[in-house]
Amino acid sequence: EWPGAEVPAICLLDSGVNRAHSLIEPALSPADLYSIRPEWGVDDTGPRPGHGTQMAGIALHGDLVPKLADKNQVKLAHRLESVKILPPPGMGKPEERFYGPITKSAVSLAEIGRPERGRVFCMAVTNEDISGTQPSTWSAALDQEAAGVTMDDKRAPRRLIVVSAGNAPNPIMFDEVQPSDTYPIEDPAQAWNVVTVGGYTDKIHIAEPELADHSPLAEAGDLSPFTRTSTLWTTGRNRPIKPDIVMELETALWMLPEPPLSIQPLFRSQPLVPKLTGVRWYRFVLQARQQPKLRDWRAA
């Protein structure tokens, strides 16, 4: 059952959303599609096309696999909004000093468009070139927006803002795989007042016969090999502990012996199984770069 216009929304700050998908369109009005700059458009054409649409499917439906096995009707209690904060390819990447103001503007666009609506802001975009070990202008802007403390508006509302912790490097060499603790949170997820989301995994069961000789790299309930943490940050009053929460991510499959290997993606994730649910499992293969004696897989 599709939600009405009066329900709360998850506002995505991302690369835009392609709302034509039949499992997204009824919950995302054209009037709820915004863009930082008009010439960018509102469709999903960011640096990684499809990312915003994938996030829309996840934010709206979550994991559709168990829902497909259940004959009961699914009633949605929230809608979607989208603010495009990433430019299309070829239109120039904004300077890092503008990331904070851009995010503030995105929050304002949604609130001005629907001031009466309750919403949660979700931003699965990080700066992979900057570690979150120190505060930044971007993380400071998020802290201000979340806490409702700004220079120009003493009555600004407090906001719930959910931010991705960032992904561990990919591809990587098999013999260089490091614990998630060695990959620090990416900017701006170090912000104190946001909810930073990391990843764990329960996906340890291998159904494919051709992968019977493989084992999961992480045990059920462990951190995903592809998440990030704040473990290496200097402890003290000036450092938060991140991530604040963890949610289901992917794991890795491996087989002995003999590195060196690199992890390469074979399939990209889609938020909704094509023509049905948009869920397409991740599958990755570890490929030997010089001595192809070992094949390993990474799967969600």
mmCIF file of C-alpha atoms in Angstrom:
data_model
loop_
_atom_site.group_PDB
_atom_site.id
_atom_site.type_symbol
_atom_site.label_atom_id
_atom_site.label_comp_id
_atom_site.label_asym_id
_atom_site.label_seq_id
_atom_site.Cartn_x
_atom_site.Cartn_y
_atom_site.Cartn_z
ATOM 1 C CA GLU A 1 0.000 0.000 0.000
ATOM 2 C CA TRP A 2 1.504 3.274 -1.115
ATOM 3 C CA PRO A 3 1.874 6.168 1.336
ATOM 4 C CA GLY A 4 -0.150 9.365 1.185
ATOM 5 C CA ALA A 5 1.242 12.880 1.022
ATOM 6 C CA GLU A 6 0.827 13.437 4.768
ATOM 7 C CA VAL A 7 3.358 10.856 5.977
ATOM 8 C CA PRO A 8 6.992 11.653 6.934
ATOM 9 C CA ALA A 9 9.726 11.442 4.318
ATOM 10 C CA ILE A 10 13.277 10.232 3.937
ATOM 11 C CA CYS A 11 15.105 13.034 2.140
ATOM 12 C CA LEU A 12 18.041 11.734 0.097
ATOM 13 C CA LEU A 13 21.022 14.030 -0.451
ATOM 14 C CA ASP A 14 22.701 12.275 -3.342
ATOM 15 C CA SER A 15 23.056 12.151 -7.122
ATOM 16 C CA GLY A 16 19.340 12.574 -7.843
ATOM 17 C CA VAL A 17 16.693 9.891 -8.393
ATOM 18 C CA ASN A 18 15.190 8.365 -11.522
ATOM 19 C CA ARG A 19 11.614 8.083 -10.282
ATOM 20 C CA ALA A 20 10.256 6.191 -13.322
ATOM 21 C CA HIS A 21 10.726 2.829 -11.595
ATOM 22 C CA SER A 22 7.329 1.367 -10.736
ATOM 23 C CA LEU A 23 8.401 0.658 -7.160
ATOM 24 C CA ILE A 24 9.590 4.239 -6.572
ATOM 25 C CA GLU A 25 7.277 6.519 -8.563
ATOM 26 C CA PRO A 26 4.158 6.268 -6.330
ATOM 27 C CA ALA A 27 6.160 7.370 -3.269
ATOM 28 C CA LEU A 28 8.175 10.176 -4.867
ATOM 29 C CA SER A 29 6.276 13.168 -6.231
ATOM 30 C CA PRO A 30 7.861 15.308 -8.984
ATOM 31 C CA ALA A 31 7.367 18.262 -6.625
ATOM 32 C CA ASP A 32 9.701 16.559 -4.126
ATOM 33 C CA LEU A 33 12.636 16.405 -6.524
ATOM 34 C CA TYR A 34 15.133 19.234 -6.012
ATOM 35 C CA SER A 35 18.583 20.177 -7.250
ATOM 36 C CA ILE A 36 21.248 22.522 -5.899
ATOM 37 C CA ARG A 37 21.638 24.036 -9.366
ATOM 38 C CA PRO A 38 18.847 24.049 -11.992
ATOM 39 C CA GLU A 39 21.228 23.123 -14.804
ATOM 40 C CA TRP A 40 22.095 19.872 -13.008
ATOM 41 C CA GLY A 41 18.541 18.594 -13.333
ATOM 42 C CA VAL A 42 16.935 16.281 -10.788
ATOM 43 C CA ASP A 43 17.499 12.908 -12.485
ATOM 44 C CA ASP A 44 20.179 10.496 -11.314
ATOM 45 C CA THR A 45 23.190 11.544 -13.399
ATOM 46 C CA GLY A 46 25.876 12.026 -10.761
ATOM 47 C CA PRO A 47 29.520 10.886 -10.825
ATOM 48 C CA ARG A 48 28.265 7.337 -10.182
ATOM 49 C CA PRO A 49 24.961 7.235 -12.096
ATOM 50 C CA GLY A 50 22.393 5.086 -10.349
ATOM 51 C CA HIS A 51 23.637 5.625 -6.802
ATOM 52 C CA GLY A 52 20.827 7.961 -5.785
ATOM 53 C CA THR A 53 18.209 5.661 -7.314
ATOM 54 C CA GLN A 54 19.709 2.682 -5.524
ATOM 55 C CA MET A 55 19.519 4.576 -2.259
ATOM 56 C CA ALA A 56 15.884 5.446 -3.010
ATOM 57 C CA GLY A 57 14.980 1.777 -3.381
ATOM 58 C CA ILE A 58 16.752 0.836 -0.163
ATOM 59 C CA ALA A 59 15.329 3.765 1.799
ATOM 60 C CA LEU A 60 11.787 3.045 0.647
ATOM 61 C CA HIS A 61 11.625 -0.757 0.685
ATOM 62 C CA GLY A 62 14.678 -2.111 2.464
ATOM 63 C CA ASP A 63 15.505 -5.725 1.612
ATOM 64 C CA LEU A 64 12.778 -7.014 -0.689
ATOM 65 C CA VAL A 65 13.821 -10.672 -0.575
ATOM 66 C CA PRO A 66 11.844 -11.600 2.583
ATOM 67 C CA LYS A 67 8.928 -9.435 1.436
ATOM 68 C CA LEU A 68 8.680 -11.363 -1.810
ATOM 69 C CA ALA A 69 8.371 -14.582 0.154
ATOM 70 C CA ASP A 70 5.536 -13.106 2.252
ATOM 71 C CA LYS A 71 2.060 -12.918 0.734
ATOM 72 C CA ASN A 72 0.907 -10.239 3.162
ATOM 73 C CA GLN A 73 0.418 -6.710 1.896
ATOM 74 C CA VAL A 74 3.259 -4.304 2.628
ATOM 75 C CA LYS A 75 2.121 -0.910 3.912
ATOM 76 C CA LEU A 76 4.631 1.915 3.548
ATOM 77 C CA ALA A 77 4.569 4.552 6.281
ATOM 78 C CA HIS A 78 6.945 7.052 4.679
ATOM 79 C CA ARG A 79 7.677 8.762 1.374
ATOM 80 C CA LEU A 80 10.813 9.922 -0.410
ATOM 81 C CA GLU A 81 12.319 13.289 -1.217
ATOM 82 C CA SER A 82 15.483 13.893 -3.218
ATOM 83 C CA VAL A 83 17.934 16.771 -3.366
ATOM 84 C CA LYS A 84 20.642 16.434 -5.995
ATOM 85 C CA ILE A 85 23.927 17.592 -4.463
ATOM 86 C CA LEU A 86 26.292 15.980 -6.986
ATOM 87 C CA PRO A 87 26.748 17.459 -10.484
ATOM 88 C CA PRO A 88 26.416 15.403 -13.678
ATOM 89 C CA PRO A 89 29.648 14.278 -15.340
ATOM 90 C CA GLY A 90 31.388 17.066 -17.221
ATOM 91 C CA MET A 91 29.838 19.907 -15.236
ATOM 92 C CA GLY A 92 32.702 20.366 -12.815
ATOM 93 C CA LYS A 93 33.177 19.082 -9.295
ATOM 94 C CA PRO A 94 32.566 21.719 -6.592
ATOM 95 C CA GLU A 95 35.529 22.726 -4.470
ATOM 96 C CA GLU A 96 35.720 20.973 -1.100
ATOM 97 C CA ARG A 97 35.169 24.239 0.765
ATOM 98 C CA PHE A 98 31.677 24.408 -0.751
ATOM 99 C CA TYR A 99 30.540 20.946 0.422
ATOM 100 C CA GLY A 100 29.196 22.358 3.689
ATOM 101 C CA PRO A 101 27.220 25.216 2.109
ATOM 102 C CA ILE A 102 25.870 22.842 -0.553
ATOM 103 C CA THR A 103 24.563 20.470 2.123
ATOM 104 C CA LYS A 104 22.994 23.343 4.056
ATOM 105 C CA SER A 105 21.284 24.537 0.885
ATOM 106 C CA ALA A 106 19.974 21.024 0.224
ATOM 107 C CA VAL A 107 18.397 20.869 3.678
ATOM 108 C CA SER A 108 16.786 24.266 3.134
ATOM 109 C CA LEU A 109 15.358 23.319 -0.267
ATOM 110 C CA ALA A 110 13.444 20.367 1.160
ATOM 111 C CA GLU A 111 12.214 22.262 4.212
ATOM 112 C CA ILE A 112 11.061 25.277 2.196
ATOM 113 C CA GLY A 113 9.325 23.024 -0.323
ATOM 114 C CA ARG A 114 7.357 21.111 2.340
ATOM 115 C CA PRO A 115 7.668 23.007 5.631
ATOM 116 C CA GLU A 116 4.897 21.039 7.342
ATOM 117 C CA ARG A 117 6.394 17.609 6.651
ATOM 118 C CA GLY A 118 8.493 15.615 9.098
ATOM 119 C CA ARG A 119 11.614 14.130 7.545
ATOM 120 C CA VAL A 120 14.886 12.310 8.093
ATOM 121 C CA PHE A 121 17.876 13.346 5.989
ATOM 122 C CA CYS A 122 20.018 10.566 4.534
ATOM 123 C CA MET A 123 23.398 11.226 2.894
ATOM 124 C CA ALA A 124 25.370 8.241 1.622
ATOM 125 C CA VAL A 125 28.030 10.507 0.102
ATOM 126 C CA THR A 126 31.496 10.981 1.610
ATOM 127 C CA ASN A 127 34.788 12.563 0.570
ATOM 128 C CA GLU A 128 37.108 9.614 0.007
ATOM 129 C CA ASP A 129 40.084 11.959 -0.269
ATOM 130 C CA ILE A 130 39.771 13.232 3.320
ATOM 131 C CA SER A 131 39.847 11.147 6.487
ATOM 132 C CA GLY A 132 37.458 11.930 9.275
ATOM 133 C CA THR A 133 40.249 12.057 11.848
ATOM 134 C CA GLN A 134 39.800 15.821 12.168
ATOM 135 C CA PRO A 135 36.747 18.105 12.004
ATOM 136 C CA SER A 136 36.145 19.753 8.648
ATOM 137 C CA THR A 137 33.980 22.552 7.320
ATOM 138 C CA TRP A 138 31.658 19.880 5.920
ATOM 139 C CA SER A 139 31.300 17.995 9.208
ATOM 140 C CA ALA A 140 30.842 21.315 11.038
ATOM 141 C CA ALA A 141 28.016 22.236 8.670
ATOM 142 C CA LEU A 142 26.305 18.918 9.376
ATOM 143 C CA ASP A 143 26.732 19.415 13.112
ATOM 144 C CA GLN A 144 25.090 22.823 12.849
ATOM 145 C CA GLU A 145 22.180 21.523 10.797
ATOM 146 C CA ALA A 146 21.598 18.554 13.101
ATOM 147 C CA ALA A 147 21.822 20.580 16.324
ATOM 148 C CA GLY A 148 19.819 23.515 14.988
ATOM 149 C CA VAL A 149 22.594 25.959 15.824
ATOM 150 C CA THR A 150 23.466 28.377 13.038
ATOM 151 C CA MET A 151 25.006 31.818 12.773
ATOM 152 C CA ASP A 152 22.037 33.382 11.000
ATOM 153 C CA ASP A 153 19.042 31.645 12.598
ATOM 154 C CA LYS A 154 18.814 31.185 16.342
ATOM 155 C CA ARG A 155 15.499 29.339 15.981
ATOM 156 C CA ALA A 156 16.629 26.697 13.492
ATOM 157 C CA PRO A 157 15.061 23.261 14.113
ATOM 158 C CA ARG A 158 17.002 20.210 15.188
ATOM 159 C CA ARG A 159 17.244 17.554 12.512
ATOM 160 C CA LEU A 160 17.908 13.836 12.272
ATOM 161 C CA ILE A 161 20.682 13.347 9.712
ATOM 162 C CA VAL A 162 21.988 9.885 8.795
ATOM 163 C CA VAL A 163 25.398 9.692 7.106
ATOM 164 C CA SER A 164 27.395 6.820 5.620
ATOM 165 C CA ALA A 165 30.707 5.929 7.278
ATOM 166 C CA GLY A 166 32.271 5.371 3.843
ATOM 167 C CA ASN A 167 33.470 2.246 2.044
ATOM 168 C CA ALA A 168 36.780 0.471 2.403
ATOM 169 C CA PRO A 169 38.976 0.510 -0.742
ATOM 170 C CA ASN A 170 37.977 -1.615 -3.701
ATOM 171 C CA PRO A 171 39.614 -3.287 -5.522
ATOM 172 C CA ILE A 172 42.190 -4.544 -3.027
ATOM 173 C CA MET A 173 44.887 -7.201 -2.992
ATOM 174 C CA PHE A 174 43.855 -10.359 -1.187
ATOM 175 C CA ASP A 175 47.123 -10.508 0.770
ATOM 176 C CA GLU A 176 46.624 -6.887 1.807
ATOM 177 C CA VAL A 177 43.121 -7.298 3.216
ATOM 178 C CA GLN A 178 43.045 -5.424 6.515
ATOM 179 C CA PRO A 179 40.532 -5.408 9.371
ATOM 180 C CA SER A 180 37.874 -2.726 9.106
ATOM 181 C CA ASP A 181 39.474 -1.018 12.099
ATOM 182 C CA THR A 182 42.365 0.081 9.886
ATOM 183 C CA TYR A 183 40.130 2.139 7.599
ATOM 184 C CA PRO A 184 39.081 5.404 9.280
ATOM 185 C CA ILE A 185 35.681 7.025 8.842
ATOM 186 C CA GLU A 186 35.536 9.361 5.839
ATOM 187 C CA ASP A 187 34.617 13.046 5.919
ATOM 188 C CA PRO A 188 31.980 14.266 6.935
ATOM 189 C CA ALA A 189 30.819 11.220 8.934
ATOM 190 C CA GLN A 190 32.973 12.328 11.893
ATOM 191 C CA ALA A 191 30.309 14.936 12.732
ATOM 192 C CA TRP A 192 29.253 14.552 16.366
ATOM 193 C CA ASN A 193 25.553 15.252 15.907
ATOM 194 C CA VAL A 194 24.758 12.976 12.964
ATOM 195 C CA VAL A 195 24.007 9.258 13.022
ATOM 196 C CA THR A 196 26.942 7.590 11.278
ATOM 197 C CA VAL A 197 26.121 4.185 9.786
ATOM 198 C CA GLY A 198 28.675 1.421 9.381
ATOM 199 C CA GLY A 199 28.172 -2.133 8.172
ATOM 200 C CA TYR A 200 28.015 -5.619 9.613
ATOM 201 C CA THR A 201 27.083 -8.830 7.826
ATOM 202 C CA ASP A 202 24.945 -11.898 8.426
ATOM 203 C CA LYS A 203 25.382 -13.083 4.852
ATOM 204 C CA ILE A 204 27.467 -16.192 5.364
ATOM 205 C CA HIS A 205 25.431 -18.885 3.591
ATOM 206 C CA ILE A 206 26.701 -19.925 0.174
ATOM 207 C CA ALA A 207 24.035 -21.393 -2.096
ATOM 208 C CA GLU A 208 25.958 -21.590 -5.385
ATOM 209 C CA PRO A 209 27.445 -25.083 -5.978
ATOM 210 C CA GLU A 210 30.438 -23.599 -7.780
ATOM 211 C CA LEU A 211 31.386 -21.759 -4.579
ATOM 212 C CA ALA A 212 31.231 -24.805 -2.311
ATOM 213 C CA ASP A 213 34.988 -24.664 -1.651
ATOM 214 C CA HIS A 214 34.824 -21.024 -0.478
ATOM 215 C CA SER A 215 34.372 -19.656 3.023
ATOM 216 C CA PRO A 216 33.072 -16.300 4.272
ATOM 217 C CA LEU A 217 35.742 -13.835 5.300
ATOM 218 C CA ALA A 218 33.560 -12.555 8.157
ATOM 219 C CA GLU A 219 31.450 -14.535 10.582
ATOM 220 C CA ALA A 220 27.760 -13.818 11.087
ATOM 221 C CA GLY A 221 27.348 -10.632 13.103
ATOM 222 C CA ASP A 222 30.902 -9.418 12.407
ATOM 223 C CA LEU A 223 31.800 -6.100 10.842
ATOM 224 C CA SER A 224 31.659 -6.159 7.074
ATOM 225 C CA PRO A 225 35.127 -6.248 5.449
ATOM 226 C CA PHE A 226 34.096 -3.160 3.511
ATOM 227 C CA THR A 227 33.046 -0.808 6.301
ATOM 228 C CA ARG A 228 35.019 1.832 8.214
ATOM 229 C CA THR A 229 35.437 2.704 11.900
ATOM 230 C CA SER A 230 37.031 5.302 14.184
ATOM 231 C CA THR A 231 39.201 2.791 16.043
ATOM 232 C CA LEU A 232 42.472 4.436 14.979
ATOM 233 C CA TRP A 233 41.377 7.913 16.019
ATOM 234 C CA THR A 234 43.034 9.437 19.050
ATOM 235 C CA THR A 235 40.704 8.948 21.991
ATOM 236 C CA GLY A 236 39.592 11.826 24.177
ATOM 237 C CA ARG A 237 36.963 14.474 24.549
ATOM 238 C CA ASN A 238 37.554 15.765 21.038
ATOM 239 C CA ARG A 239 36.822 12.471 19.292
ATOM 240 C CA PRO A 240 33.437 10.784 18.893
ATOM 241 C CA ILE A 241 33.158 6.998 18.625
ATOM 242 C CA LYS A 242 31.922 6.071 15.159
ATOM 243 C CA PRO A 243 29.949 4.475 13.608
ATOM 244 C CA ASP A 244 26.930 5.108 15.815
ATOM 245 C CA ILE A 245 24.999 2.147 14.386
ATOM 246 C CA VAL A 246 25.686 -0.694 11.948
ATOM 247 C CA MET A 247 23.393 -2.151 9.318
ATOM 248 C CA GLU A 248 23.561 -5.097 6.950
ATOM 249 C CA LEU A 249 26.323 -4.802 4.377
ATOM 250 C CA GLU A 250 28.260 -7.339 2.335
ATOM 251 C CA THR A 251 30.859 -9.923 3.219
ATOM 252 C CA ALA A 252 33.614 -11.641 1.249
ATOM 253 C CA LEU A 253 34.274 -15.209 0.196
ATOM 254 C CA TRP A 254 37.759 -16.606 -0.028
ATOM 255 C CA MET A 255 39.560 -19.830 -0.877
ATOM 256 C CA LEU A 256 43.096 -20.953 -0.113
ATOM 257 C CA PRO A 257 45.911 -20.836 -1.086
ATOM 258 C CA GLU A 258 48.256 -18.470 -2.942
ATOM 259 C CA PRO A 259 47.924 -14.711 -3.338
ATOM 260 C CA PRO A 260 48.396 -12.144 -4.859
ATOM 261 C CA LEU A 261 44.795 -11.357 -5.827
ATOM 262 C CA SER A 262 42.659 -8.350 -6.525
ATOM 263 C CA ILE A 263 38.953 -8.034 -5.833
ATOM 264 C CA GLN A 264 37.035 -6.995 -8.925
ATOM 265 C CA PRO A 265 33.277 -6.437 -9.180
ATOM 266 C CA LEU A 266 31.393 -8.737 -11.521
ATOM 267 C CA PHE A 267 27.929 -7.293 -10.921
ATOM 268 C CA ARG A 268 26.768 -3.930 -9.663
ATOM 269 C CA SER A 269 24.084 -3.674 -7.023
ATOM 270 C CA GLN A 270 20.650 -2.422 -8.047
ATOM 271 C CA PRO A 271 18.128 -1.134 -5.494
ATOM 272 C CA LEU A 272 15.196 -2.927 -7.106
ATOM 273 C CA VAL A 273 15.335 -6.237 -8.953
ATOM 274 C CA PRO A 274 14.906 -5.393 -12.644
ATOM 275 C CA LYS A 275 11.242 -5.601 -13.638
ATOM 276 C CA LEU A 276 10.369 -6.926 -10.184
ATOM 277 C CA THR A 277 12.264 -6.014 -7.054
ATOM 278 C CA GLY A 278 15.565 -4.464 -8.095
ATOM 279 C CA VAL A 279 17.605 -6.569 -5.707
ATOM 280 C CA ARG A 280 20.658 -7.929 -7.447
ATOM 281 C CA TRP A 281 23.225 -9.527 -5.201
ATOM 282 C CA TYR A 282 26.794 -8.292 -5.241
ATOM 283 C CA ARG A 283 29.274 -10.800 -6.560
ATOM 284 C CA PHE A 284 32.969 -10.141 -6.785
ATOM 285 C CA VAL A 285 35.890 -12.277 -7.905
ATOM 286 C CA LEU A 286 39.430 -12.235 -6.632
ATOM 287 C CA GLN A 287 41.629 -12.461 -9.689
ATOM 288 C CA ALA A 288 45.350 -13.230 -9.747
ATOM 289 C CA ARG A 289 47.297 -10.349 -11.245
ATOM 290 C CA GLN A 290 50.486 -12.207 -12.098
ATOM 291 C CA GLN A 291 50.057 -15.827 -11.104
ATOM 292 C CA PRO A 292 46.437 -16.863 -11.776
ATOM 293 C CA LYS A 293 46.438 -19.843 -9.402
ATOM 294 C CA LEU A 294 43.562 -18.753 -7.201
ATOM 295 C CA ARG A 295 40.018 -17.645 -7.690
ATOM 296 C CA ASP A 296 38.124 -15.997 -4.874
ATOM 297 C CA TRP A 297 34.749 -14.388 -4.660
ATOM 298 C CA ARG A 298 33.167 -11.559 -2.738
ATOM 299 C CA ALA A 299 29.412 -11.718 -2.431
ATOM 300 C CA ALA A 300 26.671 -9.894 -0.583
#
